[in-house]
Short mmCIF file of C-alpha atoms in Angstrom, two decimals:
data_model
loop_
_atom_site.label_atom_id
_atom_site.label_comp_id
_atom_site.label_asym_id
_atom_site.label_seq_id
_atom_site.Cartn_x
_atom_site.Cartn_y
_atom_site.Cartn_z
CA MET A 94 -5.21 124.31 240.59
CA PRO A 95 -7.22 124.86 237.16
CA ILE A 96 -6.47 122.21 234.29
CA LEU A 97 -6.03 124.18 231.07
CA LEU A 98 -7.71 122.32 228.20
CA ARG A 99 -7.67 125.05 225.53
CA ARG A 100 -5.30 124.73 222.67
CA LEU A 101 -3.70 121.52 223.92
CA ARG A 102 -2.19 118.66 221.67
CA PRO A 103 -4.38 115.56 221.74
CA ALA A 104 -2.01 113.58 224.12
CA ALA A 105 -2.11 116.66 226.56
CA LEU A 106 -5.80 116.80 226.19
CA ILE A 107 -6.31 113.40 227.37
CA PHE A 108 -4.08 113.70 230.21
CA GLY A 109 -5.73 117.00 231.15
CA LEU A 110 -9.00 115.52 230.99
CA PHE A 111 -7.87 112.41 233.37
CA LEU A 112 -6.71 114.96 235.75
CA PHE A 113 -9.65 117.26 235.46
CA SER A 114 -11.92 114.48 236.31
CA ALA A 115 -10.26 114.01 239.80
CA LEU A 116 -10.70 117.46 240.75
CA PRO A 117 -13.72 118.80 242.93
CA LEU A 118 -16.29 120.47 240.92
CA ILE A 119 -15.95 124.36 240.63
CA THR A 120 -18.99 126.45 241.01
CA GLY A 121 -19.87 129.98 240.01
CA ASP A 122 -19.94 130.62 243.96
CA ASP A 123 -16.21 129.70 244.21
CA PHE A 124 -15.38 132.07 241.13
CA ALA A 125 -17.23 134.83 242.52
CA GLY A 126 -15.73 134.70 245.96
CA ALA A 127 -12.34 134.15 244.52
CA HIS A 128 -12.39 136.70 241.84
CA PRO A 129 -14.05 139.95 242.75
CA LEU A 130 -14.72 142.68 240.09
CA ALA A 131 -12.18 145.47 240.08
CA SER A 132 -13.22 148.43 242.16
CA SER A 133 -12.47 151.14 239.38
CA THR A 134 -15.35 152.60 237.49
CA PRO A 135 -16.04 150.76 234.25
CA GLN A 136 -16.13 152.80 230.89
CA PRO A 137 -19.61 153.22 229.83
CA ALA A 138 -21.03 151.45 226.90
CA PHE A 139 -24.47 151.65 224.98
CA CYS A 140 -26.43 150.00 222.13
CA GLY A 141 -24.98 150.86 218.80
CA GLY A 142 -21.58 152.08 220.23
CA ALA A 143 -18.01 151.17 218.97
CA TYR A 144 -15.12 151.23 221.44
CA TRP A 145 -11.28 151.51 220.51
CA GLY A 146 -9.31 150.20 223.55
CA ASP A 147 -6.11 148.65 224.69
CA THR A 148 -5.85 146.05 227.45
CA SER A 149 -2.29 147.00 228.07
CA SER A 150 -3.34 149.77 230.12
CA GLY A 151 -5.73 147.87 232.24
CA SER A 152 -5.26 145.74 235.28
CA ASN A 153 -5.30 141.91 235.81
CA GLU A 154 -8.40 141.56 238.30
CA ILE A 155 -9.94 138.17 236.98
CA ASP A 156 -7.92 135.07 236.00
CA LEU A 157 -10.78 132.47 235.62
CA TYR A 158 -14.45 132.71 234.63
CA PRO A 159 -16.98 130.03 235.75
CA CYS A 160 -18.33 130.00 231.94
CA ARG A 161 -14.84 129.16 230.85
CA PRO A 162 -13.03 127.46 233.60
CA THR A 163 -10.27 126.10 231.35
CA TRP A 164 -9.38 129.58 229.92
CA PRO A 165 -6.52 130.98 231.81
CA GLU A 166 -7.52 134.70 231.31
CA THR A 167 -4.01 136.17 233.11
CA GLY A 168 -3.85 139.35 230.85
CA PRO A 169 -5.05 142.58 232.00
CA GLU A 170 -8.69 143.60 231.17
CA GLN A 171 -10.79 146.45 230.33
CA ARG A 172 -14.46 146.63 231.57
CA TYR A 173 -17.66 148.42 230.28
CA LEU A 174 -20.89 148.98 231.86
CA LEU A 175 -24.04 148.48 229.61
CA GLN A 176 -27.27 149.43 231.14
CA THR A 177 -30.48 148.08 229.55
CA THR A 178 -34.11 148.70 230.64
CA LEU A 179 -35.60 145.90 228.44
CA THR A 180 -35.21 142.42 227.31
CA GLN A 181 -33.68 142.37 223.95
CA PRO A 182 -31.10 140.53 221.68
CA LEU A 183 -27.36 141.57 222.10
CA THR A 184 -24.37 140.90 219.99
CA LEU A 185 -20.80 141.80 220.99
CA THR A 186 -18.16 141.80 218.39
CA LEU A 187 -14.32 142.03 219.21
CA SER A 188 -11.59 142.68 216.73
CA HIS A 189 -7.97 142.67 217.79
CA ALA A 190 -4.62 143.00 216.28
CA ALA A 191 -2.77 139.90 214.96
CA GLY A 192 -0.54 138.35 217.42
CA SER A 193 -2.71 139.07 220.51
CA ASP A 194 -5.36 136.51 221.70
CA LEU A 195 -8.08 138.51 223.59
CA ASP A 196 -11.48 137.21 224.84
CA LEU A 197 -14.94 138.64 225.32
CA PHE A 198 -16.89 138.11 228.54
CA LEU A 199 -20.45 139.32 229.52
CA LEU A 200 -21.60 139.36 233.33
CA GLU A 201 -25.28 139.79 233.65
CA ASN A 202 -25.71 142.26 236.27
CA GLY A 203 -21.99 142.12 237.09
CA ASP A 204 -22.37 138.71 238.65
CA LEU A 205 -19.35 136.35 237.61
CA ALA A 206 -21.68 133.35 238.36
CA THR A 207 -23.78 134.27 235.39
CA CYS A 208 -21.21 134.92 232.56
CA HIS A 209 -21.16 134.35 228.85
CA ALA A 210 -17.97 133.95 226.82
CA ALA A 211 -16.58 134.14 223.27
CA ASP A 212 -13.60 134.51 221.21
CA ALA A 213 -14.74 137.07 218.80
CA THR A 214 -18.45 137.29 218.50
CA LEU A 215 -21.00 136.93 221.58
CA SER A 216 -24.70 136.79 220.85
CA LEU A 217 -27.60 136.49 223.17
CA ALA A 218 -31.19 135.98 221.94
CA ALA A 219 -32.71 137.62 225.09
CA LEU A 220 -30.67 139.70 227.40
CA PRO A 221 -32.60 140.83 230.68
CA PRO A 222 -32.92 144.33 231.94
CA GLY A 223 -30.00 145.36 234.22
CA ASP A 224 -26.54 146.70 234.67
CA HIS A 225 -24.37 144.42 232.86
CA THR A 226 -20.36 144.37 232.75
CA ILE A 227 -18.60 143.71 229.44
CA ILE A 228 -14.92 142.49 229.91
CA VAL A 229 -12.08 142.35 227.14
CA ASP A 230 -9.51 139.99 228.79
CA GLY A 231 -6.32 138.31 227.62
CA PHE A 232 -5.81 134.82 227.15
CA ASN A 233 -2.68 133.32 228.76
CA GLY A 234 -1.24 137.00 229.50
CA SER A 235 -1.96 138.15 226.09
CA GLN A 236 -2.75 142.20 225.80
CA GLY A 237 -3.04 144.68 223.12
CA PRO A 238 -5.37 146.91 221.05
CA TYR A 239 -8.87 146.04 220.08
CA LEU A 240 -12.27 147.23 218.69
CA LEU A 241 -15.43 146.51 220.60
CA GLN A 242 -18.80 146.83 218.78
CA VAL A 243 -22.05 146.59 220.84
CA ASP A 244 -25.51 145.87 218.83
CA CYS A 245 -28.63 146.03 220.66
CA ARG A 246 -32.30 147.52 220.01
CA GLU A 247 -32.53 150.05 222.79
CA ALA A 248 -31.89 153.57 221.92
CA PRO A 249 -28.75 155.16 223.55
CA LEU A 250 -30.89 157.77 225.59
CA ALA A 251 -33.98 156.23 227.20
CA THR A 252 -35.96 157.06 230.44
CA ALA A 253 -38.00 154.20 231.93
CA THR A 254 -41.71 154.81 231.97
CA PRO A 255 -42.62 155.14 235.68
CA THR A 256 -45.21 152.67 237.05
CA PRO A 257 -48.21 154.45 238.70
CA THR A 258 -48.83 153.50 242.39
CA PRO A 259 -52.47 153.02 242.97
CA LEU A 260 -54.46 155.33 245.22
CA PRO A 261 -55.53 153.51 248.61
CA THR A 262 -59.14 152.91 249.11
CA ALA A 263 -60.64 154.74 251.90
CA THR A 264 -62.35 152.92 254.89
CA PRO A 265 -65.72 154.14 255.44
CA LEU A 266 -66.52 155.60 258.88
CA PRO A 267 -68.88 153.44 261.17
CA THR A 268 -72.57 154.59 261.39
CA ALA A 269 -73.53 155.98 264.80
CA THR A 270 -76.24 154.06 266.67
CA PRO A 271 -78.82 156.19 268.23
CA THR A 272 -79.76 155.73 271.89
CA PRO A 273 -83.26 156.32 273.43
CA ALA A 274 -81.87 158.84 276.16
CA PRO A 275 -80.77 161.21 276.67
CA PRO A 276 -81.64 162.66 273.13
CA PRO A 277 -78.97 162.12 270.74
CA THR A 278 -76.56 164.44 269.99
CA ARG A 279 -75.62 165.41 266.52
CA THR A 280 -72.61 163.58 265.38
CA PRO A 281 -70.23 165.80 263.82
CA THR A 282 -69.34 165.34 260.21
CA PRO A 283 -66.07 163.86 259.81
CA ALA A 284 -63.43 165.80 258.30
CA ARG A 285 -62.69 164.96 254.71
CA LEU A 286 -59.86 162.66 254.27
CA THR A 287 -57.27 163.37 252.02
CA PHE A 288 -54.73 160.86 250.76
CA PHE A 289 -51.50 161.48 248.96
CA SER A 290 -50.12 159.38 246.49
CA TYR A 291 -46.13 159.61 245.71
CA LEU A 292 -45.67 158.22 242.30
CA PRO A 293 -41.86 156.87 241.87
CA GLN A 294 -40.21 158.79 239.13
CA GLN A 295 -37.45 156.43 237.65
CA HIS A 296 -34.63 158.60 236.04
CA GLN A 297 -32.33 155.87 234.42
CA GLY A 298 -29.11 157.95 233.55
CA PHE A 299 -27.20 156.83 230.32
CA PRO A 300 -24.11 158.03 229.08
CA PRO A 301 -24.25 160.35 226.00
CA PRO A 302 -24.16 158.36 222.79
CA THR A 303 -21.09 158.20 220.42
CA PRO A 304 -21.39 161.04 217.89
CA GLN A 305 -22.26 160.05 214.38
CA PRO A 306 -19.19 158.97 212.69
CA ARG A 307 -17.75 161.07 209.89
CA THR A 308 -16.08 159.72 206.84
CA LEU A 309 -12.74 160.95 205.58
CA VAL A 310 -11.31 159.94 202.32
CA LEU A 311 -7.51 160.48 201.69
CA GLN A 312 -6.71 160.11 198.05
CA PRO A 313 -3.97 162.13 195.95
CA GLY A 314 -5.48 164.88 194.10
CA SER A 315 -8.69 165.12 196.31
CA ALA A 316 -9.45 168.02 198.44
CA GLY A 317 -5.69 169.00 198.24
CA TYR A 318 -4.33 165.94 199.66
CA GLU A 319 -0.93 164.84 198.49
CA GLY A 320 0.19 162.53 201.39
CA VAL A 321 0.73 159.31 199.53
CA ARG A 322 4.20 157.72 198.81
CA ASP A 323 3.89 154.63 196.54
CA SER A 324 6.20 152.33 194.47
CA SER A 325 6.56 148.84 193.82
CA ILE A 326 9.37 146.10 194.33
CA ASP A 327 10.15 143.49 191.51
CA ALA A 328 12.11 140.27 192.02
CA TRP A 329 12.67 140.15 188.09
CA ALA A 330 14.14 143.59 188.33
CA ILE A 331 15.86 143.81 191.86
CA SER A 332 17.45 147.34 191.21
CA GLU A 333 14.52 148.88 189.64
CA ASN A 334 12.56 151.66 191.18
CA TYR A 335 9.08 152.30 190.11
CA ALA A 336 8.16 155.49 192.23
CA ASN A 337 7.27 157.61 188.95
CA LEU A 338 5.23 154.78 187.40
CA ASP A 339 1.42 155.47 186.99
CA ARG A 340 0.60 152.05 188.13
CA LEU A 341 1.51 149.66 191.01
CA LEU A 342 2.43 146.12 190.11
CA LEU A 343 1.70 142.89 191.68
CA ARG A 344 2.84 139.48 190.51
CA GLN A 345 2.00 135.97 192.22
CA PRO A 346 3.92 134.24 193.62
CA ASP A 347 5.65 137.02 195.42
CA ILE A 348 7.40 138.35 192.53
CA MET A 349 6.13 142.00 192.42
CA ALA A 350 4.53 143.94 195.28
CA PRO A 351 3.09 147.31 195.63
CA ILE A 352 4.23 149.61 198.65
CA LEU A 353 2.40 152.58 200.11
CA HIS A 354 2.28 155.17 202.76
CA PHE A 355 -0.45 157.38 203.71
CA ASP A 356 -0.10 160.59 205.70
CA LEU A 357 -2.59 160.51 208.54
CA SER A 358 -2.12 164.14 209.59
CA PRO A 359 -5.54 165.31 208.37
CA LEU A 360 -7.13 162.95 210.84
CA PRO A 361 -7.84 164.77 214.28
CA ALA A 362 -5.45 163.30 216.87
CA GLN A 363 -8.30 162.29 219.37
CA ALA A 364 -10.21 160.23 216.78
CA HIS A 365 -11.72 156.96 217.33
CA ILE A 366 -11.48 155.06 214.26
CA VAL A 367 -14.49 152.82 213.54
CA GLU A 368 -13.32 151.58 210.08
CA ALA A 369 -10.35 152.26 207.80
CA LYS A 370 -10.02 150.64 204.23
CA LEU A 371 -7.44 150.74 201.55
CA GLY A 372 -8.72 150.83 198.14
CA LEU A 373 -7.04 150.07 194.74
CA TRP A 374 -8.32 150.22 191.21
CA THR A 375 -7.53 147.41 189.05
CA LEU A 376 -6.06 148.54 185.66
CA SER A 377 -4.86 145.25 184.14
CA GLN A 378 -4.30 141.43 184.41
CA SER A 379 -2.03 139.09 182.65
CA ASN A 380 -4.37 135.98 182.58
CA PRO A 381 -7.64 134.92 184.21
CA ASN A 382 -6.13 133.50 187.24
CA PRO A 383 -6.96 135.20 190.69
CA ALA A 384 -4.49 136.50 193.06
CA ASP A 385 -5.03 136.03 197.02
CA VAL A 386 -3.64 139.58 198.12
CA GLY A 387 -2.48 140.11 201.55
CA LEU A 388 -2.02 143.65 203.20
CA TYR A 389 1.00 143.65 205.44
CA ALA A 390 2.28 146.43 207.75
CA LEU A 391 5.58 147.64 207.20
CA ASN A 392 8.05 147.91 210.25
CA ARG A 393 10.96 149.92 208.89
CA PRO A 394 11.26 153.12 207.00
CA TRP A 395 11.81 153.05 203.36
CA ASP A 396 12.29 155.86 200.55
CA SER A 397 9.68 155.75 197.64
CA ALA A 398 12.43 157.34 195.49
CA ALA A 399 15.03 154.65 195.99
CA VAL A 400 13.05 151.45 197.36
CA THR A 401 13.74 148.27 195.38
CA TRP A 402 13.63 144.57 195.94
CA LEU A 403 16.92 144.53 197.64
CA TYR A 404 17.05 148.30 199.43
CA ALA A 405 14.48 149.94 201.63
CA GLN A 406 16.56 153.14 201.67
CA PRO A 407 19.84 154.23 199.86
CA GLN A 408 22.43 151.94 201.11
CA VAL A 409 19.95 150.29 203.34
CA PHE A 410 19.09 146.84 202.62
CA TRP A 411 15.82 145.01 203.53
CA ALA A 412 16.57 142.42 206.28
CA VAL A 413 15.54 139.75 203.51
CA PRO A 414 15.04 140.67 200.08
CA GLY A 415 11.55 141.72 198.94
CA ALA A 416 10.86 143.02 202.34
CA ASN A 417 10.40 139.58 203.70
CA GLY A 418 12.19 139.71 207.08
CA LEU A 419 9.87 138.90 209.79
CA PRO A 420 9.35 141.12 211.88
CA ALA A 421 12.31 143.31 210.90
CA ASP A 422 10.89 144.27 207.52
CA ARG A 423 7.02 143.57 207.87
CA SER A 424 4.67 141.87 209.91
CA ALA A 425 4.40 138.20 209.55
CA ALA A 426 0.58 137.87 209.45
CA PRO A 427 -1.57 139.88 206.97
CA THR A 428 -3.87 142.73 208.52
CA SER A 429 -6.29 141.57 205.90
CA GLN A 430 -6.73 139.34 202.70
CA GLN A 431 -8.55 139.98 199.40
CA PRO A 432 -8.98 137.86 196.40
CA VAL A 433 -8.49 139.90 193.24
CA ASP A 434 -9.66 138.51 190.00
CA THR A 435 -10.93 141.28 187.44
CA ILE A 436 -10.12 144.63 186.08
CA ALA A 437 -11.92 147.89 186.32
CA ARG A 438 -13.14 147.82 190.03
CA TRP A 439 -12.18 148.79 193.28
CA TYR A 440 -10.71 146.22 195.83
CA GLU A 441 -10.42 147.13 199.61
CA TRP A 442 -8.44 145.63 202.47
CA ASP A 443 -9.36 146.57 206.11
CA LEU A 444 -6.77 148.11 208.38
CA SER A 445 -8.86 149.44 211.31
CA LEU A 446 -6.82 148.38 214.07
CA LEU A 447 -3.65 149.26 212.36
CA ALA A 448 -4.77 152.72 211.56
CA GLN A 449 -5.71 153.52 215.17
CA GLU A 450 -2.43 152.30 216.07
CA TRP A 451 -0.89 154.58 213.70
CA LEU A 452 -2.85 157.60 214.86
CA GLN A 453 -1.99 157.00 218.55
CA HIS A 454 1.80 156.28 217.71
CA PRO A 455 2.53 158.24 214.44
CA ALA A 456 6.29 157.08 214.56
CA SER A 457 5.00 153.44 213.93
CA ASN A 458 3.51 154.31 210.49
CA HIS A 459 6.03 153.04 208.08
CA GLY A 460 3.15 152.19 205.35
CA LEU A 461 1.88 149.20 203.75
CA LEU A 462 3.05 146.12 201.66
CA LEU A 463 0.79 144.10 199.44
CA LYS A 464 1.77 140.35 198.48
CA ALA A 465 0.29 137.45 196.85
CA PHE A 466 1.97 133.79 197.58
CA SER A 467 -0.54 131.52 195.90
CA PRO A 468 1.29 129.31 193.34
CA ALA A 469 -1.02 130.26 190.32
CA ARG A 470 1.02 132.69 188.25
CA VAL A 471 -0.83 136.15 187.44
CA GLN A 472 0.15 139.70 187.28
CA TYR A 473 -2.15 142.65 188.17
CA ALA A 474 -1.69 146.47 187.91
CA PHE A 475 -3.49 148.82 190.04
CA ALA A 476 -3.55 152.82 189.47
CA SER A 477 -0.87 154.47 191.41
CA ALA A 478 -0.51 157.97 193.00
CA GLN A 479 0.73 159.13 189.65
CA TYR A 480 -2.13 157.88 187.54
CA HIS A 481 -3.48 160.40 185.12
CA ASN A 482 -7.17 160.01 186.48
CA PRO A 483 -7.33 161.25 190.22
CA ALA A 484 -10.51 159.18 190.92
CA ALA A 485 -8.76 156.06 190.31
CA ARG A 486 -5.72 157.03 192.65
CA PRO A 487 -5.31 154.83 195.87
CA ARG A 488 -7.56 155.98 198.64
CA LEU A 489 -7.88 155.51 202.40
CA THR A 490 -11.55 155.54 203.66
CA LEU A 491 -11.63 156.37 207.14
CA ARG A 492 -14.88 156.38 209.44
CA TYR A 493 -14.26 157.87 212.81
CA TRP A 494 -15.76 159.88 215.59
CA THR A 495 -14.47 162.31 218.04
CA PRO A 496 -15.38 162.76 221.73
CA SER A 497 -17.62 165.65 222.42
CA PRO A 498 -16.02 168.38 224.41
CA THR A 499 -16.51 168.55 228.14
CA PRO A 500 -18.76 171.42 228.97
#
């Protein structure tokens, strides 16, 4: 019975260490025998690749790893196969949605006894050649979407250089010794020996590389795109709607908050999002204080022409005024955080995982809310979708790739 030491309170940790010291030592062989790898074919991975996935669709094959015996990895996992032909540094980066707890494992040549583990970033100075297994697993039953990035030096497509086999050396024939009688007979000339050398040709197959990511910028007035709805909600004017205002208002601490929604229909449905960033252009600030601005996912529909501090839609209240109902109105944790401290420049917030989730489940896209909770009082204004200069309007920059069609 494994003792789980991760994330325990101090008293529980001391008690766990006491019990753990009384247990027999667990070796890599114990894990390898008790937890065989899944029989299903892993997904191919390669240097420079980025992979969007979801452990919810995986299976739970491994609960414990010898390199982290106190981590209960009881959630479902997703597996990848990374084939390398030379020794090289490797960095694996795992990003996942707020609220889930996913971990990263690398098994050298698929062997559990030689595993490496990390929460978010796994770096090796010298990964040897081989067929290595990458696993994204869920701590304590956790599961959800993630983005896995693989960074190493080897080109995505490579063929190992064959090692020539040396030709065998011919053994010379013995020289015939003449005898006095009878007269020596002519020794026939030996036939010329022909030696055949079969040089092994090693053809290492690699999966096709991920296509070069494309960039799509969704901004009102650019390339015919008009898919942004925005407004602001204001605790000082609880019934005021700002849908027609040319600016988005943010005041700290949680007095005014911009609210936006982007239509993602121009993005291909099969796209794999590598990066998604919301950009806002600052127009003004009330004083030199900075604002620590968090980006939150909204969890309910709202009407841009009617939204206020009290109402999400006509006759429909927010669960808590200011869209502060958790999780009825919005996510509890910000998708990303960005300090804002000056004007006349772009500020960006990352929402890569959230955008991929919206693309896969369009009905879940209820837009975004920006809030600042720090005590220092300050107000900022950002250009809205109604701003007179289209180049300064809110933008969503997406980097993505689409799978190549199967021949």
